[in-house]
Every structure is written in structure tokens, then in C-alpha cells.
CSV table of C-alpha atoms in Angstrom, one decimal:
chain,number,residue,atom,x,y,z
A,1,MET,CA,-0.1,0.1,0.1
A,2,THR,CA,0.8,3.1,-1.0
A,3,SER,CA,1.9,5.8,1.8
A,4,PRO,CA,-0.2,9.3,1.7
A,5,PRO,CA,1.8,12.2,-0.4
A,6,ASP,CA,2.5,13.6,2.9
A,7,ARG,CA,4.6,10.6,4.6
A,8,LEU,CA,6.6,10.3,1.6
A,9,LEU,CA,9.8,12.5,0.9
A,10,HIS,CA,9.1,15.3,-0.9
A,11,HIS,CA,10.5,15.1,-4.5
A,12,ARG,CA,10.9,17.2,-7.8
A,13,THR,CA,10.3,15.7,-11.2
A,14,GLU,CA,11.8,16.9,-14.2
A,15,GLY,CA,11.7,15.2,-17.8
A,16,PRO,CA,9.8,13.1,-19.5
A,17,ALA,CA,7.7,10.5,-18.2
A,18,ALA,CA,8.6,8.0,-20.6
A,19,ALA,CA,12.1,8.4,-20.3
A,20,PRO,CA,14.7,6.0,-18.2
A,21,PRO,CA,14.3,7.0,-14.7
A,22,LEU,CA,16.9,8.4,-12.6
A,23,LEU,CA,17.4,9.5,-8.8
A,24,LEU,CA,19.2,12.1,-7.3
A,25,GLY,CA,20.1,12.0,-3.4
A,26,PRO,CA,21.4,14.9,-1.2
A,27,SER,CA,23.9,15.4,1.1
A,28,LEU,CA,23.5,15.5,4.9
A,29,GLY,CA,22.0,19.4,5.1
A,30,THR,CA,21.1,20.1,1.8
A,31,SER,CA,17.8,20.0,0.2
A,32,THR,CA,17.0,19.2,-3.8
A,33,GLY,CA,18.7,22.5,-4.4
A,34,LEU,CA,22.2,20.8,-4.4
A,35,TRP,CA,21.0,19.8,-8.2
A,36,ASP,CA,20.2,22.5,-9.4
A,37,ALA,CA,23.3,23.2,-12.0
A,38,VAL,CA,23.3,19.7,-12.8
A,39,ALA,CA,19.7,18.3,-12.9
A,40,PRO,CA,18.0,20.0,-15.3
A,41,ASP,CA,20.8,19.2,-18.1
A,42,LEU,CA,20.1,15.3,-17.3
A,43,SER,CA,16.4,15.7,-17.6
A,44,THR,CA,16.6,16.3,-21.2
A,45,ALA,CA,17.3,12.7,-21.3
A,46,HIS,CA,15.9,10.9,-18.0
A,47,ARG,CA,12.9,11.4,-15.8
A,48,VAL,CA,14.7,12.8,-13.4
A,49,VAL,CA,13.4,12.8,-8.9
A,50,ARG,CA,15.4,14.7,-6.5
A,51,TRP,CA,14.5,13.8,-3.2
A,52,ASP,CA,14.9,15.6,0.3
A,53,LEU,CA,16.1,13.7,3.3
A,54,PRO,CA,13.3,14.1,6.3
A,55,GLY,CA,13.6,17.0,7.4
A,56,HIS,CA,15.3,18.6,5.2
A,57,GLY,CA,13.8,21.0,2.0
A,58,GLY,CA,10.3,19.9,1.9
A,59,SER,CA,10.3,16.6,3.4
A,60,ALA,CA,8.5,16.1,7.0
A,61,ALA,CA,10.3,15.9,9.7
A,62,ASP,CA,9.3,13.3,12.1
A,63,LEU,CA,9.7,10.4,9.0
A,64,ILE,CA,12.7,10.0,11.1
A,65,GLY,CA,13.5,9.6,14.8
A,66,PRO,CA,16.5,8.7,17.4
A,67,GLY,CA,18.5,5.9,16.3
A,68,ALA,CA,17.8,6.3,12.4
A,69,THR,CA,19.6,4.0,9.8
A,70,VAL,CA,20.2,4.1,6.3
A,71,ALA,CA,18.0,1.3,6.0
A,72,ASP,CA,15.3,3.3,7.1
A,73,LEU,CA,16.4,6.4,4.5
A,74,ALA,CA,16.8,4.2,1.8
A,75,ALA,CA,13.4,2.0,2.6
A,76,LEU,CA,12.2,5.5,2.5
A,77,VAL,CA,13.4,6.1,-1.1
A,78,MET,CA,11.8,2.9,-2.1
A,79,GLU,CA,8.2,4.1,-0.6
A,80,LEU,CA,9.0,6.9,-3.3
A,81,ALA,CA,9.7,4.7,-6.1
A,82,ASP,CA,7.4,2.5,-5.4
A,83,SER,CA,4.7,6.1,-5.3
A,84,LEU,CA,6.1,6.8,-8.8
A,85,SER,CA,5.8,3.6,-10.2
A,86,LEU,CA,9.5,2.7,-10.7
A,87,ASP,CA,10.3,-0.8,-10.8
A,88,ARG,CA,14.1,0.0,-11.6
A,89,PHE,CA,16.1,2.9,-11.9
A,90,SER,CA,19.6,4.4,-12.2
A,91,TYR,CA,20.8,6.5,-8.6
A,92,ALA,CA,23.4,9.2,-8.1
A,93,GLY,CA,23.7,10.4,-4.5
A,94,VAL,CA,26.2,12.8,-2.5
A,95,SER,CA,27.2,12.2,0.6
A,96,LEU,CA,24.5,10.5,2.7
A,97,GLY,CA,22.6,10.5,-0.3
A,98,GLY,CA,25.3,8.2,-1.6
A,99,ALA,CA,25.1,5.6,1.4
A,100,VAL,CA,21.8,5.2,0.1
A,101,GLY,CA,22.4,4.6,-3.6
A,102,LEU,CA,24.9,2.1,-1.8
A,103,TRP,CA,22.7,0.2,0.5
A,104,LEU,CA,20.0,-0.4,-2.2
A,105,ALA,CA,22.5,-1.0,-4.8
A,106,VAL,CA,22.9,-4.1,-2.0
A,107,HIS,CA,19.9,-4.8,-0.4
A,108,HIS,CA,17.9,-4.7,-3.5
A,109,PRO,CA,19.9,-5.3,-6.7
A,110,GLU,CA,17.0,-5.6,-8.8
A,111,ARG,CA,16.2,-2.6,-8.7
A,112,ILE,CA,19.4,0.0,-9.4
A,113,ASP,CA,19.9,-0.3,-12.6
A,114,ARG,CA,23.6,2.0,-13.1
A,115,LEU,CA,24.8,3.7,-9.7
A,116,ALA,CA,26.5,7.0,-9.2
A,117,LEU,CA,28.4,8.1,-5.9
A,118,VAL,CA,29.6,11.0,-5.6
A,119,CYS,CA,31.8,12.4,-2.7
A,120,SER,CA,30.4,9.8,-0.3
A,121,SER,CA,31.8,6.3,1.2
A,122,ALA,CA,30.9,3.0,2.9
A,123,HIS,CA,32.2,4.5,5.9
A,124,PHE,CA,32.1,7.4,7.2
A,125,GLY,CA,34.7,7.2,10.0
A,126,GLU,CA,34.0,6.0,13.7
A,127,PRO,CA,30.7,6.5,15.5
A,128,GLY,CA,31.9,8.9,18.3
A,129,PRO,CA,32.3,12.4,16.2
A,130,TRP,CA,28.7,11.7,14.7
A,131,GLN,CA,27.2,11.1,18.1
A,132,GLU,CA,28.8,14.0,19.5
A,133,ARG,CA,27.5,16.2,16.4
A,134,ALA,CA,24.1,14.7,17.3
A,135,ALA,CA,24.0,15.6,20.6
A,136,LEU,CA,25.2,19.1,20.0
A,137,VAL,CA,22.6,19.7,17.6
A,138,ARG,CA,20.0,18.2,19.7
A,139,ARG,CA,20.6,20.5,22.5
A,140,ASP,CA,22.2,24.1,20.6
A,141,GLY,CA,20.7,23.7,17.2
A,142,LEU,CA,22.0,23.8,13.5
A,143,ALA,CA,24.0,27.4,14.8
A,144,PRO,CA,27.1,25.5,15.5
A,145,VAL,CA,27.3,23.2,12.7
A,146,ALA,CA,26.1,26.1,10.2
A,147,ALA,CA,29.0,28.2,11.2
A,148,GLY,CA,32.1,25.7,10.3
A,149,ALA,CA,29.9,24.2,7.1
A,150,ALA,CA,30.9,26.4,4.2
A,151,ALA,CA,35.0,25.3,5.0
A,152,ARG,CA,33.8,21.4,4.7
A,153,TRP,CA,31.8,21.4,2.0
A,154,PHE,CA,33.6,24.3,-0.3
A,155,THR,CA,36.8,25.1,-1.1
A,156,PRO,CA,38.7,28.5,-0.3
A,157,GLY,CA,36.8,31.2,-2.2
A,158,PHE,CA,33.6,29.7,-3.6
A,159,THR,CA,30.3,29.1,-1.6
A,160,ALA,CA,26.7,29.0,-2.2
A,161,PRO,CA,24.7,30.8,0.3
A,162,GLU,CA,21.1,29.3,-0.6
A,163,LEU,CA,22.8,25.7,0.5
A,164,LEU,CA,24.0,27.5,3.4
A,165,ASP,CA,20.6,28.8,3.8
A,166,ASP,CA,19.2,25.1,3.9
A,167,LEU,CA,21.3,24.0,6.6
A,168,ARG,CA,19.9,26.5,8.7
A,169,ALA,CA,16.7,25.9,7.9
A,170,THR,CA,16.6,22.1,8.3
A,171,ASP,CA,15.0,20.7,11.2
A,172,PRO,CA,17.5,20.1,14.2
A,173,SER,CA,16.0,16.3,15.4
A,174,SER,CA,16.2,15.3,11.5
A,175,TYR,CA,19.7,16.6,11.5
A,176,ALA,CA,20.4,14.9,14.5
A,177,ALA,CA,18.7,11.5,13.2
A,178,CYS,CA,20.9,11.5,10.1
A,179,CYS,CA,23.7,11.8,11.8
A,180,ASP,CA,23.2,8.5,14.1
A,181,ALA,CA,22.3,6.7,10.9
A,182,LEU,CA,26.0,8.0,9.4
A,183,ALA,CA,27.5,6.6,12.7
A,184,ALA,CA,25.8,3.3,12.2
A,185,TYR,CA,26.8,2.9,8.7
A,186,ASP,CA,29.2,0.6,7.3
A,187,LEU,CA,29.1,-1.2,4.1
A,188,ARG,CA,32.4,-2.1,3.7
A,189,LEU,CA,32.0,-6.0,3.8
A,190,ARG,CA,29.3,-5.6,1.1
A,191,LEU,CA,30.9,-3.8,-1.6
A,192,SER,CA,31.9,-7.2,-3.6
A,193,GLU,CA,28.1,-7.6,-4.0
A,194,ILE,CA,27.5,-4.7,-6.1
A,195,ARG,CA,26.7,-5.3,-9.6
A,196,ALA,CA,25.5,-2.4,-10.5
A,197,ALA,CA,27.4,-0.5,-12.6
A,198,THR,CA,29.1,1.7,-11.1
A,199,LEU,CA,30.8,5.2,-11.3
A,200,VAL,CA,32.7,7.1,-8.6
A,201,ILE,CA,33.5,10.8,-7.9
A,202,ALA,CA,35.8,11.9,-5.8
A,203,GLY,CA,36.3,15.6,-4.8
A,204,ARG,CA,40.3,16.1,-4.2
A,205,GLU,CA,40.0,18.8,-2.0
A,206,ASP,CA,37.6,17.1,0.4
A,207,PRO,CA,37.9,16.7,3.5
A,208,ALA,CA,34.3,15.0,4.7
A,209,THR,CA,35.2,12.0,2.4
A,210,PRO,CA,38.5,12.4,1.3
A,211,PRO,CA,39.7,10.8,-2.1
A,212,ALA,CA,40.5,7.5,-0.3
A,213,HIS,CA,37.3,7.1,0.3
A,214,ALA,CA,36.1,7.1,-3.0
A,215,ARG,CA,39.3,5.1,-4.4
A,216,GLU,CA,38.2,2.4,-1.9
A,217,LEU,CA,35.0,2.3,-3.4
A,218,ALA,CA,36.3,2.3,-6.6
A,219,ASP,CA,38.2,-0.9,-5.7
A,220,ALA,CA,35.7,-2.8,-4.2
A,221,ILE,CA,32.7,-2.5,-6.6
A,222,PRO,CA,33.4,-4.8,-9.1
A,223,ASP,CA,34.2,-2.9,-12.4
A,224,ALA,CA,33.5,0.6,-11.2
A,225,THR,CA,34.5,3.5,-12.7
A,226,LEU,CA,36.4,6.6,-10.8
A,227,THR,CA,36.7,10.2,-11.6
A,228,GLU,CA,38.8,12.5,-9.1
A,229,LEU,CA,37.6,16.3,-9.6
A,230,ALA,CA,40.6,18.9,-9.4
A,231,ALA,CA,39.9,22.0,-6.8
A,232,THR,CA,36.4,20.8,-5.8
A,233,SER,CA,35.5,19.9,-1.8
A,234,HIS,CA,32.3,17.6,-0.5
A,235,LEU,CA,29.2,19.7,-2.8
A,236,ALA,CA,30.6,18.8,-6.2
A,237,PRO,CA,27.0,19.2,-7.7
A,238,ALA,CA,27.3,22.6,-6.6
A,239,GLU,CA,30.9,23.7,-6.6
A,240,ASN,CA,32.2,22.1,-10.3
A,241,PRO,CA,28.5,21.3,-11.9
A,242,GLU,CA,30.1,21.1,-15.9
A,243,ALA,CA,32.3,18.1,-15.0
A,244,VAL,CA,29.9,16.7,-12.4
A,245,ARG,CA,27.4,16.5,-15.5
A,246,VAL,CA,29.7,15.6,-18.0
A,247,ALA,CA,30.8,12.4,-16.0
A,248,LEU,CA,27.6,11.2,-14.9
A,249,ARG,CA,26.2,12.0,-18.8
A,250,ARG,CA,28.5,9.6,-19.7
A,251,HIS,CA,27.9,7.4,-17.3
A,252,PHE,CA,23.9,7.0,-17.6
A,253,GLY,CA,24.0,7.2,-21.3
A,254,ALA,CA,23.5,10.7,-22.7
A,255,ASN,CA,26.8,12.4,-23.6
A,256,GLY,CA,27.0,15.6,-25.3
A,257,ASN,CA,26.8,19.6,-24.6
A,258,GLY,CA,23.5,19.4,-23.1
A,259,HIS,CA,24.1,21.2,-20.0
A,260,SER,CA,25.0,24.4,-21.8
A,261,GLY,CA,22.7,23.6,-24.7
A,262,MET,CA,19.7,23.8,-22.0
A,263,ALA,CA,20.5,26.7,-20.4
A,264,VAL,CA,20.9,28.7,-24.1
A,265,ARG,CA,17.4,27.0,-25.0
A,266,ARG,CA,15.9,28.5,-21.4
A,267,GLU,CA,17.2,31.9,-22.2
A,268,VAL,CA,16.5,31.8,-25.9
A,269,LEU,CA,13.0,30.5,-25.5
A,270,GLY,CA,11.8,30.8,-22.4
A,271,ASP,CA,11.3,28.8,-19.1
A,272,ALA,CA,7.4,28.4,-20.6
A,273,HIS,CA,8.3,26.8,-23.7
A,274,VAL,CA,11.0,24.6,-23.1
A,275,ASP,CA,8.9,23.0,-20.3
A,276,ARG,CA,6.5,22.2,-22.3
A,277,ALA,CA,8.6,20.6,-24.9
A,278,GLN,CA,9.3,18.8,-21.6
A,279,ALA,CA,6.4,17.9,-20.6
A,280,GLY,CA,5.2,16.7,-24.1
A,281,THR,CA,8.3,14.3,-24.5
A,282,THR,CA,7.6,10.8,-24.8
A,283,GLY,CA,9.6,7.4,-25.1
A,284,PHE,CA,9.8,8.2,-28.7
A,285,THR,CA,11.0,11.7,-29.1
A,286,ALA,CA,13.0,11.7,-26.3
A,287,ARG,CA,16.1,11.2,-28.3
A,288,PHE,CA,14.8,13.9,-30.8
A,289,GLN,CA,15.2,16.6,-27.7
A,290,ASP,CA,18.3,15.3,-26.6
A,291,PHE,CA,19.7,15.8,-30.0
A,292,ILE,CA,18.7,19.0,-30.1
A,293,THR,CA,19.3,20.2,-26.8
A,294,ARG,CA,23.2,19.2,-27.8
A,295,TYR,CA,23.5,20.1,-31.3
A,296,ALA,CA,21.3,22.9,-31.8
A,297,TRP,CA,21.5,24.5,-28.5
A,298,GLY,CA,24.6,23.1,-27.0
A,299,GLU,CA,26.8,23.1,-30.4
A,300,ILE,CA,25.6,25.7,-32.5
A,301,TRP,CA,24.1,28.8,-30.4
A,302,THR,CA,26.9,28.9,-28.2
A,303,ASP,CA,29.5,29.4,-30.6
A,304,PRO,CA,30.8,32.6,-29.6
A,305,THR,CA,31.7,33.9,-33.6
A,306,LEU,CA,28.3,35.3,-34.1
A,307,SER,CA,26.1,37.2,-31.2
A,308,ARG,CA,22.6,36.1,-30.1
A,309,ARG,CA,21.1,38.8,-32.1
A,310,GLU,CA,23.0,38.2,-35.5
A,311,ARG,CA,21.9,34.7,-35.1
A,312,SER,CA,18.1,35.7,-34.6
A,313,LEU,CA,18.5,37.4,-37.7
A,314,ILE,CA,19.8,34.3,-39.5
A,315,THR,CA,17.0,32.2,-37.9
A,316,LEU,CA,14.4,34.3,-39.0
A,317,THR,CA,15.1,34.6,-42.6
A,318,ALA,CA,15.4,30.9,-42.6
A,319,LEU,CA,12.0,30.6,-41.4
A,320,VAL,CA,10.6,32.7,-43.7
A,321,ALA,CA,12.2,30.9,-46.5
A,322,HIS,CA,11.2,27.4,-45.8
A,323,GLY,CA,7.4,28.6,-44.2
A,324,HIS,CA,7.8,27.8,-41.0
A,325,HIS,CA,5.3,29.9,-39.6
A,326,ASP,CA,5.0,27.8,-35.9
A,327,GLU,CA,8.5,28.2,-35.3
A,328,LEU,CA,8.5,32.2,-36.9
A,329,ALA,CA,6.5,33.1,-34.4
A,330,MET,CA,8.6,31.5,-31.9
A,331,HIS,CA,11.9,32.9,-32.8
A,332,VAL,CA,10.0,36.3,-33.3
A,333,ARG,CA,9.5,36.0,-29.3
A,334,ALA,CA,13.3,34.8,-29.0
A,335,ALA,CA,14.7,37.7,-30.7
A,336,LEU,CA,13.2,39.9,-28.8
A,337,ARG,CA,14.6,38.1,-25.8
A,338,ASN,CA,18.2,38.2,-27.9
A,339,GLY,CA,17.6,42.3,-27.7
A,340,LEU,CA,16.4,42.7,-31.1
A,341,THR,CA,13.5,46.0,-31.3
A,342,PRO,CA,10.2,45.3,-32.7
A,343,GLU,CA,11.4,47.6,-35.7
A,344,GLU,CA,14.8,45.3,-36.5
A,345,ILE,CA,12.9,42.3,-37.0
A,346,GLY,CA,10.4,44.3,-39.3
A,347,ALA,CA,13.7,45.0,-41.3
A,348,ALA,CA,14.7,41.8,-41.3
A,349,LEU,CA,11.2,40.4,-42.8
A,350,LEU,CA,11.4,43.1,-45.1
A,351,GLN,CA,14.8,42.3,-46.5
A,352,THR,CA,12.9,38.6,-46.9
A,353,GLY,CA,10.6,39.5,-49.7
A,354,VAL,CA,13.7,40.9,-51.2
A,355,TYR,CA,15.2,37.4,-51.4
A,356,CYS,CA,12.7,34.9,-50.4
A,357,GLY,CA,9.5,36.3,-52.5
A,358,VAL,CA,6.5,38.8,-51.3
A,359,PRO,CA,3.8,36.1,-50.5
A,360,ALA,CA,6.6,34.6,-47.5
A,361,ALA,CA,7.6,37.8,-46.4
A,362,ASN,CA,3.2,38.5,-46.2
A,363,SER,CA,2.9,35.6,-44.6
A,364,ALA,CA,6.2,36.2,-41.7
A,365,PHE,CA,4.8,39.7,-41.2
A,366,ALA,CA,1.0,38.6,-40.3
A,367,VAL,CA,2.9,36.2,-38.2
A,368,ALA,CA,5.3,38.6,-36.5
A,369,ARG,CA,2.3,41.5,-36.1
A,370,ARG,CA,0.6,39.1,-34.5
A,371,VAL,CA,3.2,37.9,-31.7
A,372,LEU,CA,4.3,41.7,-30.8
A,373,GLU,CA,0.3,42.3,-30.1
A,374,GLU,CA,-0.4,39.1,-28.1
A,375,ILE,CA,2.7,40.9,-26.1
A,376,GLN,CA,1.4,44.1,-25.9
A,377,GLU,CA,-2.0,42.9,-24.3
A,378,THR,CA,-0.5,40.8,-22.2
A,379,ASP,CA,2.4,43.2,-20.9
A,380,GLY,CA,1.1,46.4,-21.7
A,381,PRO,CA,1.9,48.8,-24.8
A,382,ASP,CA,5.4,49.4,-23.4
A,383,ALA,CA,6.4,45.8,-23.7
A,384,SER,CA,9.6,45.0,-25.3
A,385,LEU,CA,10.2,41.2,-24.0
A,386,PRO,CA,8.0,38.5,-23.6
A,387,ASN,CA,6.5,36.8,-20.2
């Protein structure tokens, strides 16, 4: 029987519903926001599900209590997967989130397709320090822990204030229970049982799970691969998202320039359009969506040889020439985002009348006028950019 929604881990789902599922687990003290710079790219080829630890982000605090174990956390993840009808899925997790993935790979190998362990370990040290931290947080709250978090999480000179805010907002009792889980956790003798294809990622400057922990994982898990990231500390997806993105895409079967491509695609076309395209993607069209994100947006539109203004002018002309009026409407809006004025768009369309023909330009002017009028009706007569 599926748990009611308020008894499930809070989660965020992105990407095509029919795409292969990929769960992303967080580190202690963080939320789904830890994956903000990586998850959108992974969602071009996967149904990405990010989840929050109990008492972190949007998850209820009373999902675990004192004496909790990593097995308890893994059971909550399994309940979440069951509620989403995910019989088999890939998994990537940071630190404690990686420990949950390891536990699942050992105890539920039939559910895990591929596994990635980011700045994680099979054993996070002796129980004493974790028990002491749990006692400290139960007594004094998270302020003492938050005071030193940046030094544990990031290399000098880097910070992510939003993640530190997440830590301060975490429920102390839940944080302490997660410390209990880390104190009791040790899977070192079970690593050879893992059969999922496994990638291990380490930050070379990580004081919480030093590279030696990653090497232990990679040496003991059959056929595991290891990637070490220079100038990177414990929260690698936040501090070095590009390297994490590339490694995960390669491991989970989606190579290319998707991250930069997705970022440019959203900047040019707008979040609303891209979200609709993502939501409408099926298993049949998922590869095409990945292709245009990587190739059109990740290679062509990111080439600095031409400015985005120039690319918009070329794109408008090409769409007029071929009569692609639906795409033309979309790229009139994009041209405004890229800095063209309505007058400049009109001048470009007038030029197409000379080289593409008057009927083509006539249809193009009708499309552009409709789009510009829609924008004015929505945003007012002085609007220059679409929503």
C-alpha cells in the first residue's frame, strides 16, 4: 500500500515521463537545490527525481527519529519509487545520499540499474564524532554546525549561500537522526556484492570524504570507475557542476553538450516553452529532444563567433524562406529576448521580401504582428520582452 503524499519524501520530478528514471539523492544538510546546476541537463534524457532527506527541504521531519539508520532512509526512497511506479531506476547520490544508493544496490540489486556515488563513502568514520554532532545539534540547534559548514563543503573562495540557508532551515531533530544513521553505517564488507555499473566521483579537496574513500569504493566494487575532480570539495554538484554533469551523462548514457545547450535554450526560448516541450516528450521523441538540446543549442547557439542577435536574424530569415510559421512565431519572441527591437525584426522581414519573395514576407509579417500584439496585450503597450 502506497503511503499518503505527506508521508512520502518531498521530491521534484523533471524530464519526460517515459524516459528512463534517475533518482538524485542529497547530502546531509542540503536539499534538492544541491542538484540545481546538474538536474536540468540530466532531465533531457531521463525522468529525474530529486528527493529531500527527512526534515530537509520540503520533507516532513518525523519520517525518522533517534537511532535512525541508512536502511530507514533507503526504505523511504523505496516507498517514493514505488509511489511513482519506478520498478527499476538509476541512482546518483552525494555523501549520505550516496550511502543510501549503496545500501539499495546491496540490498535491492533488482531495483538499481546504474549507480553513481558522488563524494561518498562506505564508512564515514568512527561513530563517536557523529554521535557527538547529533548530541550537539539536539542541544544547541544547527547554528554551531552551520558556522563551519562552508569550510567542510567548499574550497576557499567558493560559496553557495542558498545551500547554507538550506542547512540553517533544516529541522535539528531530523539532522541529528541522520547523524545517528551515519554513525551506524558501514558497508565496506558488502561492496563486492554490488552488480550495478558504478561510477565513483571524488573531490580532491574534500575533507569530509577524502579521495581515499572514493578509491576504496572503486577498488572494491566490481568494474567500478573513478573520476577525481581537481579544485573541488564535498558538494561537487554545486562547486563543479560542469564536470559532474559530463561524468554523469557519460555514465548514464547521455553524452554531449546538454548543460550549456539547455541553459541557452531556456534563455532564448523561455522557461515556459522549454517546460512544455519537456512535458510533452515521449519515449519516441526523447532522443530528438536530447539531440536538439545538444546539437542546435549546445553546439551551434553557444558558438561565440556570432552574437545571439545575429543568430536571431539568420534564424528568422531561414524560417521565412521555408515557411515554418509556427517556429517563426516562437523565434520572433526569441529575437526580442536576444535584444532585437520590433523595428529591427520588421526590417529583417522586409529584406526577406526581396530574397524569399513577397508572399513569404507577407505571411511572415502577419505572424510577427500577431506575436507582437499578443505581447502588448499581455505586458502592456510599452512591453519589449515576452514573459
